[in-house]
mmCIF file of C-alpha atoms and ligand atoms in Angstrom:
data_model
loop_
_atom_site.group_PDB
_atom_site.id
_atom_site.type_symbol
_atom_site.label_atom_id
_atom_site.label_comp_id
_atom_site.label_asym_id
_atom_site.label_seq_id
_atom_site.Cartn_x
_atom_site.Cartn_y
_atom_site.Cartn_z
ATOM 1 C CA UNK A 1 104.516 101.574 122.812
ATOM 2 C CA UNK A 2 104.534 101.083 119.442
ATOM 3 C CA UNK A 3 107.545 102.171 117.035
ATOM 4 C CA UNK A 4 107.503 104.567 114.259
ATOM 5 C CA UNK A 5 110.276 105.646 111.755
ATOM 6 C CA UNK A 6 110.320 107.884 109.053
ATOM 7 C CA UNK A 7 113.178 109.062 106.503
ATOM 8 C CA UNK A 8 113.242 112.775 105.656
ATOM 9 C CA UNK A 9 114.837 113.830 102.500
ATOM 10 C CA UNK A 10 117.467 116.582 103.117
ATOM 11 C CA UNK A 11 116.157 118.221 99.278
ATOM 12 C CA UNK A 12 115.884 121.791 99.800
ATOM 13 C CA UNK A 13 113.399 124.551 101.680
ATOM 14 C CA UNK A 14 110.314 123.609 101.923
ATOM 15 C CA UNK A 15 107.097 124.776 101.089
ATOM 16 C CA UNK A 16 103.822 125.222 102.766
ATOM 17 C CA UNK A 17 102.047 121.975 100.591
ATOM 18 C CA UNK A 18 105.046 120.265 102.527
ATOM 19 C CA UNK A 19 103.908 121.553 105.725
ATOM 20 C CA UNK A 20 100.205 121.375 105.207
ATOM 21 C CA UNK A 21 100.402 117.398 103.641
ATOM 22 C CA UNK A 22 103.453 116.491 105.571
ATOM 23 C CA UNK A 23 104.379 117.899 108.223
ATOM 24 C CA UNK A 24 101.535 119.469 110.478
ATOM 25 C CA UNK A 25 99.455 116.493 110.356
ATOM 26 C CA UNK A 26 102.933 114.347 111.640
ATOM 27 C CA UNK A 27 103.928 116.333 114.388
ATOM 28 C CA UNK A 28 101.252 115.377 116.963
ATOM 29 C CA UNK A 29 101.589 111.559 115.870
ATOM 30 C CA UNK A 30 105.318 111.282 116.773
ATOM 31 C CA UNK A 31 104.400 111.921 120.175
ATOM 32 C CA UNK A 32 102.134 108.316 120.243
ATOM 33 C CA UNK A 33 104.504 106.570 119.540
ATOM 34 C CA UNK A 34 108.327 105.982 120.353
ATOM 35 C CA UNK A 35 109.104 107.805 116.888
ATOM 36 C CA UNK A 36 112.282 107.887 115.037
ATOM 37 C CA UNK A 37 113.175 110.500 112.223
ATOM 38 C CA UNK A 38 116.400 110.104 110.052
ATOM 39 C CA UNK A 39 117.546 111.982 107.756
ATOM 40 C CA UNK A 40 118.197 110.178 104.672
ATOM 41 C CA UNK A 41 121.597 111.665 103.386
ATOM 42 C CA UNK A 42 122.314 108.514 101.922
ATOM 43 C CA UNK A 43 119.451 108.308 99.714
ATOM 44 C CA UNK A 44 120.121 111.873 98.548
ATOM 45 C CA UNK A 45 122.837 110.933 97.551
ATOM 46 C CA UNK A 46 121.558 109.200 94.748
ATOM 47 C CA UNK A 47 120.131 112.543 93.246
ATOM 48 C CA UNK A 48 122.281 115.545 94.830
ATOM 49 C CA UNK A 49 126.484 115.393 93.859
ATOM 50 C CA UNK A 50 126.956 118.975 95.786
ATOM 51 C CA UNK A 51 128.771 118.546 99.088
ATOM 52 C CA UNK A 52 128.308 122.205 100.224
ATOM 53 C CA UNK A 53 124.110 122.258 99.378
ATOM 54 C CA UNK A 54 124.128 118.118 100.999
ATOM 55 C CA UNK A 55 125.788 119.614 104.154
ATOM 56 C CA UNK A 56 122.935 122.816 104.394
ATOM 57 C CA UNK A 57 120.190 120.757 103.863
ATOM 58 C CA UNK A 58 121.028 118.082 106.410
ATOM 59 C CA UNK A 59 121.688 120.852 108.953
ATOM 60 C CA UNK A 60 118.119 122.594 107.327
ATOM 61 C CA UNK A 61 115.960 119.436 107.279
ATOM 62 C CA UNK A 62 116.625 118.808 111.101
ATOM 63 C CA UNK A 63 115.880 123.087 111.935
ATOM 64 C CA UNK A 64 113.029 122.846 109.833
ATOM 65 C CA UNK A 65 111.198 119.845 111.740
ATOM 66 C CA UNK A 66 112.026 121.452 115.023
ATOM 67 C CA UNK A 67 111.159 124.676 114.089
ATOM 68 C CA UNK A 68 107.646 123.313 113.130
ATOM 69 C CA UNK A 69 107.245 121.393 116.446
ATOM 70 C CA UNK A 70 109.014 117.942 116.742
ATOM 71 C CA UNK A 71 110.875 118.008 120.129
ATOM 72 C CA UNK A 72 114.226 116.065 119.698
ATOM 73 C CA UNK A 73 113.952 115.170 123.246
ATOM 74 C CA UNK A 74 111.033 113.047 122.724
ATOM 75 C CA UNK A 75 112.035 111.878 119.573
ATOM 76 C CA UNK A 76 115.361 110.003 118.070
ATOM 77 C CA UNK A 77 116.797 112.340 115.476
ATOM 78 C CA UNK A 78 120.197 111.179 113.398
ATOM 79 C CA UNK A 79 121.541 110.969 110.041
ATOM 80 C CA UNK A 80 121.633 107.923 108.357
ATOM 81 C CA UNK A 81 125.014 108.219 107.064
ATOM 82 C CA UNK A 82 125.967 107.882 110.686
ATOM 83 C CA UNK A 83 125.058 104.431 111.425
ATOM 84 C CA UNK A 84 126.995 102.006 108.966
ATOM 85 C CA UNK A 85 125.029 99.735 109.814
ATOM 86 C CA UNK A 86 122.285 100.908 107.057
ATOM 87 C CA UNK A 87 124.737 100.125 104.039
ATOM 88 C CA UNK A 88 125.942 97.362 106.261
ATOM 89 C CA UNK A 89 122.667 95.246 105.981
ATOM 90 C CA UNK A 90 121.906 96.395 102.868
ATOM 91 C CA UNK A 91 124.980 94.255 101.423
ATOM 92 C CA UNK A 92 123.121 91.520 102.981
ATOM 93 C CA UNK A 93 119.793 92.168 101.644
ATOM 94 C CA UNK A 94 121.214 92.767 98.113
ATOM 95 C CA UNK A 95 122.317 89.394 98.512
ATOM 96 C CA UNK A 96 118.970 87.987 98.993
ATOM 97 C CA UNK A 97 117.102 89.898 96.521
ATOM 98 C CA UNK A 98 116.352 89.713 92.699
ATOM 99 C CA UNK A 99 117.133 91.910 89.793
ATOM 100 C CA UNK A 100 113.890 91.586 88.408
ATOM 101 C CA UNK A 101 112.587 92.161 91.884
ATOM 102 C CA UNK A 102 113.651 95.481 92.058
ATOM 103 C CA UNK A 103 112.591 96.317 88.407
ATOM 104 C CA UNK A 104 109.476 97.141 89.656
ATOM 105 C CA UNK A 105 109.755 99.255 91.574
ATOM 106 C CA UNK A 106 107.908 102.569 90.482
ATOM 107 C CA UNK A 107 110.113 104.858 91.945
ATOM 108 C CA UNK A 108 112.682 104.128 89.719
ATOM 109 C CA UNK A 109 110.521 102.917 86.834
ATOM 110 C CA UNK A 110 109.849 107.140 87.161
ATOM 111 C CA UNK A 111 113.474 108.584 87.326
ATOM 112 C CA UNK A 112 114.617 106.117 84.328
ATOM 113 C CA UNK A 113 111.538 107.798 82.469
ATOM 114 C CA UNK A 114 112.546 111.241 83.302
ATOM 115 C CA UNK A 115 115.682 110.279 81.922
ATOM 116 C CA UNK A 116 117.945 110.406 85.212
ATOM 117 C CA UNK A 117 120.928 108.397 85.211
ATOM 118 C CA UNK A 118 120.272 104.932 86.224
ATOM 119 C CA UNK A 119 123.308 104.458 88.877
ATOM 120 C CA UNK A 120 123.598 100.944 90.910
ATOM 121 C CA UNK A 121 122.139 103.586 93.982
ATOM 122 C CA UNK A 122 118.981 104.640 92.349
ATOM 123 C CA UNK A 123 118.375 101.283 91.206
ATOM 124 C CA UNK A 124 119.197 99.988 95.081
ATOM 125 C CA UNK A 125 116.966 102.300 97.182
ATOM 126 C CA UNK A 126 114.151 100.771 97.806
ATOM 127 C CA UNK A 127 117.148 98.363 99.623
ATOM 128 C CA UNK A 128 118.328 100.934 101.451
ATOM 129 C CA UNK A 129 114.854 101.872 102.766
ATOM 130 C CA UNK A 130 114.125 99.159 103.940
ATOM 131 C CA UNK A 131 117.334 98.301 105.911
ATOM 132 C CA UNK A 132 116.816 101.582 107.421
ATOM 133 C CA UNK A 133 113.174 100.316 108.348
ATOM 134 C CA UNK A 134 113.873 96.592 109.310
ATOM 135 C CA UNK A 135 116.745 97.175 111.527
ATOM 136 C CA UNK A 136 114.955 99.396 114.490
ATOM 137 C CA UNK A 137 112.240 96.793 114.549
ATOM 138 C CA UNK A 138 109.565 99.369 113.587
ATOM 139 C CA UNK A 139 106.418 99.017 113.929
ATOM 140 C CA UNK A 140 104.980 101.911 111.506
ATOM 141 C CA UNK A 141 106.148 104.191 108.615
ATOM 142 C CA UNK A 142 104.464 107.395 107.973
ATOM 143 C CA UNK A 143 105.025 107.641 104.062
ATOM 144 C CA UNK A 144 103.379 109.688 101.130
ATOM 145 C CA UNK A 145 101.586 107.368 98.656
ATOM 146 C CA UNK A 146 104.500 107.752 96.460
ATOM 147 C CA UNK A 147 106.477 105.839 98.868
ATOM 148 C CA UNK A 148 104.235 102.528 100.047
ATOM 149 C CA UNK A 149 105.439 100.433 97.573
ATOM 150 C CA UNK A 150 108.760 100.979 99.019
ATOM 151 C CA UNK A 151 107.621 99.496 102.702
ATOM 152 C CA UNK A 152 105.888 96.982 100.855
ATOM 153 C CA UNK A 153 109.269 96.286 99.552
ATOM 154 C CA UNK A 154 111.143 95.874 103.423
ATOM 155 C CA UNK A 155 108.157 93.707 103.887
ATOM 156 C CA UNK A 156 108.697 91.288 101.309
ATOM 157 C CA UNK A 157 112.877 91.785 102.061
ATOM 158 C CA UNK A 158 112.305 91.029 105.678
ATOM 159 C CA UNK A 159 110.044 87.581 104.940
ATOM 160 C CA UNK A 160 112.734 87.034 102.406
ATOM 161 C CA UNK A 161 115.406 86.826 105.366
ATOM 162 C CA UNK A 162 113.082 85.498 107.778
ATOM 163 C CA UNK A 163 112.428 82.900 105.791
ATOM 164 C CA UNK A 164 116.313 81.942 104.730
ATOM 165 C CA UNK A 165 117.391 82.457 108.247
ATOM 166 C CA UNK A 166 114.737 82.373 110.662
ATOM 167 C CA UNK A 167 112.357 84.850 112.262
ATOM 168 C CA UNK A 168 115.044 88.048 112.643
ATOM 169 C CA UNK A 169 113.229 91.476 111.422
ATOM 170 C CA UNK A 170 109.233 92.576 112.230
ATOM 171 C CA UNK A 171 106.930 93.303 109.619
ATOM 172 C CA UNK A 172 106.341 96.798 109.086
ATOM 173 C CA UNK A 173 103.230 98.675 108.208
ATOM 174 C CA UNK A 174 103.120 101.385 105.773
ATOM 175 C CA UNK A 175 100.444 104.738 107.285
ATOM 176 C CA UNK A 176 99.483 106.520 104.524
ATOM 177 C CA UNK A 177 98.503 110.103 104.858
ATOM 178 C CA UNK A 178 94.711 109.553 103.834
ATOM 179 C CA UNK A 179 92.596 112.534 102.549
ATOM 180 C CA UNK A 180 96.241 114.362 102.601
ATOM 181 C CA UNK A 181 95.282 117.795 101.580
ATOM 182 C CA UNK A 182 96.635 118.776 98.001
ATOM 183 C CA UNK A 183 98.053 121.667 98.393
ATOM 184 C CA UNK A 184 98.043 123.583 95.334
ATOM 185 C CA UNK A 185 100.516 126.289 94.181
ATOM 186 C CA UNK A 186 100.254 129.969 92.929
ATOM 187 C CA UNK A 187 99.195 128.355 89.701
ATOM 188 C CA UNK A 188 96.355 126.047 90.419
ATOM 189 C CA UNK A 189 98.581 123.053 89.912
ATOM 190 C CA UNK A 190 99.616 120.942 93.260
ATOM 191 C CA UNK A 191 101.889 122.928 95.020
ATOM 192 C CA UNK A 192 105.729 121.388 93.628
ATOM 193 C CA UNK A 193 109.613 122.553 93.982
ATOM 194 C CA UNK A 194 109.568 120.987 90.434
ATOM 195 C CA UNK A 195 106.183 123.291 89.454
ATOM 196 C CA UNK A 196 108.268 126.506 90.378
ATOM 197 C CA UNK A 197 104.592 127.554 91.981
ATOM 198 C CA UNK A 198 105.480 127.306 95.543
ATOM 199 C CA UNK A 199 104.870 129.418 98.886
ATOM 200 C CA UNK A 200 108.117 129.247 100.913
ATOM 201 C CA UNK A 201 107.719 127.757 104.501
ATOM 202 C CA UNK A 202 110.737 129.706 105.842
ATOM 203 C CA UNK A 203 110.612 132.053 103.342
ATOM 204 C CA UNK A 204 110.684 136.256 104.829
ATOM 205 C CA UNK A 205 107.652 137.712 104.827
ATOM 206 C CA UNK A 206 107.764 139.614 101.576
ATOM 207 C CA UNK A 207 108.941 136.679 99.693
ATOM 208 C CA UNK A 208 105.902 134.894 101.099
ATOM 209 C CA UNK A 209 104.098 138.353 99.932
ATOM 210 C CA UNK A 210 105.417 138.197 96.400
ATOM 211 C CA UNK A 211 104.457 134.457 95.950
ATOM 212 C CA UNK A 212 100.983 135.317 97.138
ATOM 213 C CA UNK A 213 100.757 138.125 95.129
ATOM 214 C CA UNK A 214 102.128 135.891 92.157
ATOM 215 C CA UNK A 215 98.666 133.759 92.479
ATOM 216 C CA UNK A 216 97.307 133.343 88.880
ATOM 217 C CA UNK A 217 93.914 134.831 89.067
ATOM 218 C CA UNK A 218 91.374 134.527 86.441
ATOM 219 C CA UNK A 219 88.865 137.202 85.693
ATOM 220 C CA UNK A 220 85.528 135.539 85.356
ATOM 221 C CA UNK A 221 84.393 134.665 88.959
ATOM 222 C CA UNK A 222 83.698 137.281 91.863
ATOM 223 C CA UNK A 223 86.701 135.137 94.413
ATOM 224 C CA UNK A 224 89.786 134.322 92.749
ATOM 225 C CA UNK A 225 89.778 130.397 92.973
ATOM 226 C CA UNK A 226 93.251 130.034 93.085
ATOM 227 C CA UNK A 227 93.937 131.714 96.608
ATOM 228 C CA UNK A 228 90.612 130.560 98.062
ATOM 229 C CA UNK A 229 91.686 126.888 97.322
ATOM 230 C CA UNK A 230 94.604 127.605 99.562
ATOM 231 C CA UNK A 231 92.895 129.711 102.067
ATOM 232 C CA UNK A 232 90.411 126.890 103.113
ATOM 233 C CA UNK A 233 93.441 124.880 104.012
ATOM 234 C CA UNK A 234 94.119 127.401 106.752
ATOM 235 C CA UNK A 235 90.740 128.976 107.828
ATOM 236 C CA UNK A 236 87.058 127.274 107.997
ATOM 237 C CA UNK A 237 84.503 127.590 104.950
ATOM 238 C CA UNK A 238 82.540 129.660 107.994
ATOM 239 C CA UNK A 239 85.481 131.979 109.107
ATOM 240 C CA UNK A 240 86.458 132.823 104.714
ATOM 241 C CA UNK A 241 82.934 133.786 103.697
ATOM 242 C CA UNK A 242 82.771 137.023 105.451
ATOM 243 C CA UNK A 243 86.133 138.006 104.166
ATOM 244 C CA UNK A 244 85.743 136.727 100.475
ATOM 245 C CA UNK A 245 82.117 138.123 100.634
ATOM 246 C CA UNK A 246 83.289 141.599 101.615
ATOM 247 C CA UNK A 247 86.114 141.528 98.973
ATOM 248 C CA UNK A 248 83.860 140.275 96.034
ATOM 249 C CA UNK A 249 85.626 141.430 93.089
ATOM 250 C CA UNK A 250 88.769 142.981 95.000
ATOM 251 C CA UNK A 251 91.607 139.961 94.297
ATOM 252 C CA UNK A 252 94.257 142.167 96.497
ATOM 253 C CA UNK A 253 92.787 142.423 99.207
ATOM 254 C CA UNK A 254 91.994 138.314 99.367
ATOM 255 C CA UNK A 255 95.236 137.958 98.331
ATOM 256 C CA UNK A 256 96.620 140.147 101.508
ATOM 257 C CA UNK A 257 93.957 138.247 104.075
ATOM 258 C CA UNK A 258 95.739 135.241 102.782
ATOM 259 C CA UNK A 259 99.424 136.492 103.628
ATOM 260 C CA UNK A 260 98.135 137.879 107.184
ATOM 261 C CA UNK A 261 96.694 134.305 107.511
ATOM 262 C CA UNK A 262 100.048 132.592 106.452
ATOM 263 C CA UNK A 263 102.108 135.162 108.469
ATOM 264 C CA UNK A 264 99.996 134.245 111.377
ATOM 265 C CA UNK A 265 101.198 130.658 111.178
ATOM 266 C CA UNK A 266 104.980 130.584 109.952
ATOM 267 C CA UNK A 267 105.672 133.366 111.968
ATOM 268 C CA UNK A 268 106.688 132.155 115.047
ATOM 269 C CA UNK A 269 108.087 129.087 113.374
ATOM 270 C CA UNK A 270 109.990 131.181 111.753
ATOM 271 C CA UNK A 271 111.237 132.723 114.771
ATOM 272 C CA UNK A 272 111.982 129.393 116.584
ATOM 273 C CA UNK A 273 114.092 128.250 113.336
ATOM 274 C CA UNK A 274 116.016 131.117 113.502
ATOM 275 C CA UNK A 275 116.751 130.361 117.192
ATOM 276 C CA UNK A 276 118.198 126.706 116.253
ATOM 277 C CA UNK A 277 121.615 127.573 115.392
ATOM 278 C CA UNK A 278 124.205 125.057 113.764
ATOM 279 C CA UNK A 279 125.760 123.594 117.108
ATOM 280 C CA UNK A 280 122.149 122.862 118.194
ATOM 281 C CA UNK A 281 121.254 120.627 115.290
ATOM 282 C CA UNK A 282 124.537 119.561 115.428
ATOM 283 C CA UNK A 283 124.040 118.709 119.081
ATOM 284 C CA UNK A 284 120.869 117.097 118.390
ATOM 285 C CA UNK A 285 122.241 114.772 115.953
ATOM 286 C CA UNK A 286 125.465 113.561 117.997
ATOM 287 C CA UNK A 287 123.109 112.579 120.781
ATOM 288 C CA UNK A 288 120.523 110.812 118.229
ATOM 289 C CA UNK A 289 123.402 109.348 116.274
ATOM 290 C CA UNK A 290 125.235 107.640 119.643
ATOM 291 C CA UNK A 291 121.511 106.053 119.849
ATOM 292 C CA UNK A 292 120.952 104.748 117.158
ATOM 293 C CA UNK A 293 124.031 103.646 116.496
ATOM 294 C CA UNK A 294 123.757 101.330 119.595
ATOM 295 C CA UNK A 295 120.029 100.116 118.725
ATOM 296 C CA UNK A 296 121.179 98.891 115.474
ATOM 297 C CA UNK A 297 124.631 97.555 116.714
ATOM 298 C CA UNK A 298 122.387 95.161 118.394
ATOM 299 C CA UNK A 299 120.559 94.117 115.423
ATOM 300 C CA UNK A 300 123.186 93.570 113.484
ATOM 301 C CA UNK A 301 125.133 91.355 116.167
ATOM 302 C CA UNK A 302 121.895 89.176 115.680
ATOM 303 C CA UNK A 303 121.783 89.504 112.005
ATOM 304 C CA UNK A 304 126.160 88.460 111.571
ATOM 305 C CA UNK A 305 124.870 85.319 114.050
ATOM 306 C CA UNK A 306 122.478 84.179 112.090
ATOM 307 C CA UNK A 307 123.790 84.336 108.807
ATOM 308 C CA UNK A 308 127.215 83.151 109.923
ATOM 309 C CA UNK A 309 130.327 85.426 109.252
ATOM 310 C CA UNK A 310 130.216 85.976 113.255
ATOM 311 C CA UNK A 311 132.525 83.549 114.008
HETATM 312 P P1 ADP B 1 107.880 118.408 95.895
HETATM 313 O O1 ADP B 1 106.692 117.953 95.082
HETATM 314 O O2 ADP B 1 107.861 119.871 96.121
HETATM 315 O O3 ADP B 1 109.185 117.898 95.343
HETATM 316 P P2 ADP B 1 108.297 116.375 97.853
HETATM 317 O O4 ADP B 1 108.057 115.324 96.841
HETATM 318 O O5 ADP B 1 109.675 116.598 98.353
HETATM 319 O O6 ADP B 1 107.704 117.748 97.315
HETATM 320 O O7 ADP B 1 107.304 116.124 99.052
HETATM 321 C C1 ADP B 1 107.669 115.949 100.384
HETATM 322 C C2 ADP B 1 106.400 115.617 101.145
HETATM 323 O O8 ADP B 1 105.474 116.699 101.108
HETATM 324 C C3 ADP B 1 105.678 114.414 100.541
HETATM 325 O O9 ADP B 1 105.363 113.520 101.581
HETATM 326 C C4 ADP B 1 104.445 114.959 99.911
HETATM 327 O O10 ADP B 1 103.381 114.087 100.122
HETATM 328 C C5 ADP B 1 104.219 116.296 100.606
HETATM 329 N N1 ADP B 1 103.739 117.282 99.619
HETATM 330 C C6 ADP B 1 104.465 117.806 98.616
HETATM 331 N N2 ADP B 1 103.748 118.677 97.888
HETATM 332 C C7 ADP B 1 102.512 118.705 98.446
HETATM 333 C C8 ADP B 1 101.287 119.404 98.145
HETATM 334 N N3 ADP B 1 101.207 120.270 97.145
HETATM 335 N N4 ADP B 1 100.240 119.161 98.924
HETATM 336 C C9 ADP B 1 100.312 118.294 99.952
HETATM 337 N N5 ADP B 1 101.419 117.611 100.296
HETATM 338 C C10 ADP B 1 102.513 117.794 99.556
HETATM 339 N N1 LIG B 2 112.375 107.431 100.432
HETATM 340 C C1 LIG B 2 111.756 108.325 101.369
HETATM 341 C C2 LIG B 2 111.255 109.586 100.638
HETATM 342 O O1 LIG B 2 111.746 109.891 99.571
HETATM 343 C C3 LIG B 2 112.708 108.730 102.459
HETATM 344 C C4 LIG B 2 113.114 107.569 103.299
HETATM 345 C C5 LIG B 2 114.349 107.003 103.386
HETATM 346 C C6 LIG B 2 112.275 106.872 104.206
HETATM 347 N N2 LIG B 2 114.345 105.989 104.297
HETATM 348 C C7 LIG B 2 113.101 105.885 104.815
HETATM 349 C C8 LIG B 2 110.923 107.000 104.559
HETATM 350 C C9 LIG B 2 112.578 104.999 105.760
HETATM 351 C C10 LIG B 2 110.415 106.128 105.499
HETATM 352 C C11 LIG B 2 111.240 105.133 106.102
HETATM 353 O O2 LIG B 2 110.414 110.270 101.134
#
């Protein structure tokens, strides 16, 4: 069986472009392969300096992707922060790698333009990322496009150390979410926590009902645009054309099939998240912790050998 690993940001509630691009079209795939999903506290760190919002969202991230259907008995969920060795090897990468290497990278390229302060972490991610990839031997990541270049990077990192100290990490291949759906938001724009035009996931039912409500219509066409756009991402062309036909001209009433459509499908994940209490996730991540902690103990014994400071 193949091995797959993904990092999940612990950056807030989500919304339902998360879900619909992210998460949905993950949750069957983890069950292919022998899948691994951290949470990458470590790399928030880099953007979020709030202990008491770092510890919710941790303890949210994991509740959210069990809530919308990743069993943590079939797959290996822990916190990055966890396993030392993560910052462990990336010492040992950073000692490998250029300056002008890690220039490029877009990711940063982006915060420096958006005028976020450019610490020694932001600037070392893409080292960080690809420690966390290299040391499980994985096979594949499941990424957003923003995010290949950074598995390109723990590509080129792991031939770098492959080729200083012989053949030690796998090469890892990047699976881009083709034809990901664009989600957009209650503004026609893609659907962003940065846009302020989201529908929450978890949100209740009326705040889901205001957001929908909050859809910027325009005047001119007989179905608003702006919720059909996001009601095709739930229902068939076949299955909307009655509906929009019958409420030609009446925006509230698409606007409330919409909500009944969302209810229909956060509601029970609602539910199940609000079974998950603290100890479970807190459970959850002991047991995938004590895991992966011993997977990459191994590594690393390998990794000290070969580069000599094991003795
Ligand atoms: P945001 O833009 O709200 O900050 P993130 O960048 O945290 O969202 O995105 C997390 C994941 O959700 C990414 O993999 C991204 O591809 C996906 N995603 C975010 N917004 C949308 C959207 N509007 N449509 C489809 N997928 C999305
Ligand atoms: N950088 C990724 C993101 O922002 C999160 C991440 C951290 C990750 N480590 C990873 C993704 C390892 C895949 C594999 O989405």
């Amino acid at each position: 069986m193949q091995r797959l690993l993904t990092g999940l940001q612990p950056s807030g509630a989500l919304h339902i472009g998360n879900y619909l691009g992210a998460l949905k079209p993950f949750v069957g795939m983890y069950e292919e392969y022998e899948s691994i999903l951290m949470v990458a506290d470590y790399h928030a760190l880099t953007t979020l300096k709030d202990p008491v919002q770092l510890r919710q969202n941790i303890l949210d991230v994991v509740r959210d992707y069990v809530a919308v259907g990743v069993d943590p008995k079939k797959a290996l969920i822990f916190q990055q922060s966890e396993v030392q060795a993560h910052t462990e090897l990336t010492w040992i990468f950073n000692t490998l790698i250029t300056m002008s290497f890690l220039e490029l990278a877009h990711a940063y390229k982006d915060k420096e333009a958006r005028g976020i302060e450019r610490t020694v972490g932001l600037f070392d991610y893409p080292v960080l990322m690809a420690a966390d990839i290299l040391l499980y031997d994985t096979d594949v990541v499941p990424v957003g496009q923003d995010q290949k270049q950074h598995v390109e990077y723990a590509r080129e990192i792991a031939g770098k150390f492959n080729t200083a100290y012989g053949e030690t990490f796998k090469m890892p291949k990047e699976q881009i979410r083709k034809d990901e759906a664009s989600v957009p938001g209650t503004d026609g724009k893609k659907m962003s926590k940065s846009y302020g035009n989201t529908i929450p996931l978890f949100g209740t039912y009326e705040e889901i009902q205001k957001a929908v409500m909050g859809i910027i219509t325009d005047s001119s066409g007989e179905s608003p645009s702006n919720v059909y756009n996001i009601h095709r991402l739930l229902k068939s062309e076949s299955e909307l054309a009655p509906v929009y036909k019958a409420n030609k001209g009446n925006y509230k009433a698409s606007k409330e099939a919409l909500i009944a459509d969302i209810e229909a499908v956060v509601g029970p994940m609602r539910e199940k998240r609000a079974s998950i209490t603290d100890a479970d996730v807190k459970a959850i991540l002991k047991d995938g912790g004590g895991k992966a902690r011993a997977r990459a103990e191994k590594k690393m014994l390998d990794v000290r050998k070969k580069i000599g400071v094991k003795i």
